[in-house]
Backbone as XML, in Angstrom:
<?xml version="1.0"?>
<chain id="A" units="angstrom">
  <residue number="1" name="MET">
    <atom name="N" x="8.870" y="-20.486" z="0.449"/>
    <atom name="CA" x="7.895" y="-19.170" z="-0.402"/>
    <atom name="C" x="8.242" y="-18.799" z="-1.608"/>
  </residue>
  <residue number="2" name="ASN">
    <atom name="N" x="7.261" y="-19.356" z="-2.534"/>
    <atom name="CA" x="7.366" y="-18.773" z="-3.634"/>
    <atom name="C" x="7.602" y="-17.664" z="-4.112"/>
  </residue>
  <residue number="3" name="PRO">
    <atom name="N" x="7.983" y="-17.255" z="-5.370"/>
    <atom name="CA" x="8.025" y="-15.947" z="-5.956"/>
    <atom name="C" x="6.746" y="-15.205" z="-6.234"/>
  </residue>
  <residue number="4" name="GLU">
    <atom name="N" x="5.653" y="-16.359" z="-6.644"/>
    <atom name="CA" x="4.062" y="-15.935" z="-6.551"/>
    <atom name="C" x="3.741" y="-15.318" z="-5.133"/>
  </residue>
  <residue number="5" name="ASN">
    <atom name="N" x="4.011" y="-15.603" z="-4.287"/>
    <atom name="CA" x="3.356" y="-15.053" z="-3.475"/>
    <atom name="C" x="4.096" y="-14.081" z="-2.864"/>
  </residue>
  <residue number="6" name="TYR">
    <atom name="N" x="5.384" y="-13.550" z="-2.967"/>
    <atom name="CA" x="6.514" y="-12.779" z="-2.775"/>
    <atom name="C" x="5.542" y="-11.477" z="-3.425"/>
  </residue>
  <residue number="7" name="LEU">
    <atom name="N" x="5.650" y="-11.869" z="-5.139"/>
    <atom name="CA" x="4.674" y="-10.898" z="-5.631"/>
    <atom name="C" x="3.356" y="-10.151" z="-5.250"/>
  </residue>
  <residue number="8" name="TYR">
    <atom name="N" x="2.504" y="-10.805" z="-4.968"/>
    <atom name="CA" x="1.533" y="-10.956" z="-4.007"/>
    <atom name="C" x="1.464" y="-10.021" z="-2.969"/>
  </residue>
  <residue number="9" name="LEU">
    <atom name="N" x="2.299" y="-10.383" z="-2.061"/>
    <atom name="CA" x="2.930" y="-9.484" z="-0.521"/>
    <atom name="C" x="3.016" y="-8.162" z="-1.152"/>
  </residue>
  <residue number="10" name="SER">
    <atom name="N" x="4.125" y="-8.340" z="-1.994"/>
    <atom name="CA" x="4.375" y="-6.619" z="-1.841"/>
    <atom name="C" x="3.693" y="-6.035" z="-2.772"/>
  </residue>
  <residue number="11" name="ALA">
    <atom name="N" x="2.576" y="-6.450" z="-3.599"/>
    <atom name="CA" x="1.757" y="-5.678" z="-4.342"/>
    <atom name="C" x="0.625" y="-5.539" z="-3.009"/>
  </residue>
  <residue number="12" name="LEU">
    <atom name="N" x="0.273" y="-6.234" z="-2.524"/>
    <atom name="CA" x="-1.188" y="-6.192" z="-0.928"/>
    <atom name="C" x="-0.356" y="-4.877" z="-0.206"/>
  </residue>
  <residue number="13" name="LEU">
    <atom name="N" x="1.088" y="-4.405" z="0.041"/>
    <atom name="CA" x="1.684" y="-3.962" z="0.958"/>
    <atom name="C" x="1.852" y="-2.508" z="-0.157"/>
  </residue>
  <residue number="14" name="PHE">
    <atom name="N" x="1.911" y="-2.186" z="-1.002"/>
    <atom name="CA" x="2.388" y="-1.064" z="-1.690"/>
    <atom name="C" x="0.824" y="-0.379" z="-2.000"/>
  </residue>
  <residue number="15" name="THR">
    <atom name="N" x="-0.441" y="-1.121" z="-2.326"/>
    <atom name="CA" x="-1.523" y="-0.745" z="-2.164"/>
    <atom name="C" x="-2.012" y="0.031" z="-0.523"/>
  </residue>
  <residue number="16" name="ILE">
    <atom name="N" x="-1.328" y="-0.997" z="0.223"/>
    <atom name="CA" x="-1.623" y="-0.209" z="1.922"/>
    <atom name="C" x="-0.707" y="0.904" z="2.139"/>
  </residue>
  <residue number="17" name="GLY">
    <atom name="N" x="0.321" y="1.394" z="1.837"/>
    <atom name="CA" x="0.978" y="1.896" z="1.558"/>
    <atom name="C" x="0.499" y="3.660" z="0.855"/>
  </residue>
  <residue number="18" name="ALA">
    <atom name="N" x="-0.043" y="3.441" z="-0.171"/>
    <atom name="CA" x="0.137" y="4.339" z="-1.345"/>
    <atom name="C" x="-1.493" y="4.703" z="-0.882"/>
  </residue>
  <residue number="19" name="ALA">
    <atom name="N" x="-2.449" y="3.770" z="-0.119"/>
    <atom name="CA" x="-3.971" y="4.300" z="0.775"/>
    <atom name="C" x="-3.349" y="5.283" z="1.800"/>
  </residue>
  <residue number="20" name="GLY">
    <atom name="N" x="-2.666" y="4.630" z="2.555"/>
    <atom name="CA" x="-2.204" y="5.158" z="3.700"/>
    <atom name="C" x="-1.699" y="6.893" z="3.499"/>
  </residue>
  <residue number="21" name="VAL">
    <atom name="N" x="-1.072" y="7.080" z="2.413"/>
    <atom name="CA" x="-0.511" y="8.211" z="2.043"/>
    <atom name="C" x="-1.496" y="9.254" z="1.529"/>
  </residue>
  <residue number="22" name="LEU">
    <atom name="N" x="-2.435" y="8.623" z="0.350"/>
    <atom name="CA" x="-3.359" y="9.519" z="-0.008"/>
    <atom name="C" x="-4.467" y="9.988" z="1.194"/>
  </residue>
  <residue number="23" name="LEU">
    <atom name="N" x="-4.602" y="8.833" z="2.648"/>
    <atom name="CA" x="-5.449" y="9.301" z="3.426"/>
    <atom name="C" x="-5.302" y="10.242" z="4.281"/>
  </residue>
  <residue number="24" name="ARG">
    <atom name="N" x="-3.808" y="10.197" z="4.616"/>
    <atom name="CA" x="-2.707" y="11.441" z="5.459"/>
    <atom name="C" x="-2.867" y="12.446" z="4.664"/>
  </residue>
  <residue number="25" name="ARG">
    <atom name="N" x="-2.126" y="12.752" z="3.202"/>
    <atom name="CA" x="-2.656" y="13.843" z="2.179"/>
    <atom name="C" x="-4.022" y="14.573" z="2.603"/>
  </residue>
  <residue number="26" name="ASN">
    <atom name="N" x="-5.234" y="13.799" z="2.457"/>
    <atom name="CA" x="-6.474" y="14.543" z="2.313"/>
    <atom name="C" x="-6.753" y="14.666" z="3.866"/>
  </residue>
  <residue number="27" name="ALA">
    <atom name="N" x="-6.425" y="14.018" z="4.973"/>
    <atom name="CA" x="-6.323" y="14.480" z="6.231"/>
    <atom name="C" x="-5.719" y="16.059" z="6.355"/>
  </residue>
  <residue number="28" name="ILE">
    <atom name="N" x="-4.710" y="16.351" z="5.678"/>
    <atom name="CA" x="-3.877" y="17.381" z="6.149"/>
    <atom name="C" x="-4.828" y="18.737" z="5.246"/>
  </residue>
  <residue number="29" name="VAL">
    <atom name="N" x="-4.904" y="18.263" z="4.175"/>
    <atom name="CA" x="-5.757" y="19.467" z="3.293"/>
    <atom name="C" x="-6.922" y="19.583" z="4.281"/>
  </residue>
  <residue number="30" name="MET">
    <atom name="N" x="-8.108" y="18.518" z="4.576"/>
    <atom name="CA" x="-9.259" y="18.777" z="4.965"/>
    <atom name="C" x="-8.798" y="19.593" z="6.414"/>
  </residue>
</chain>
C-alpha cells in the first residue's frame, strides 16, 4: 500500500467522522 492511497484513506475516514459528528450534533439540537 503506497503512501498516496493511505493519504486518501485517512482523508476519507476524517470526512466520514466529521460528517457523523455534525449529524449527531444536529440531531441533539433538534
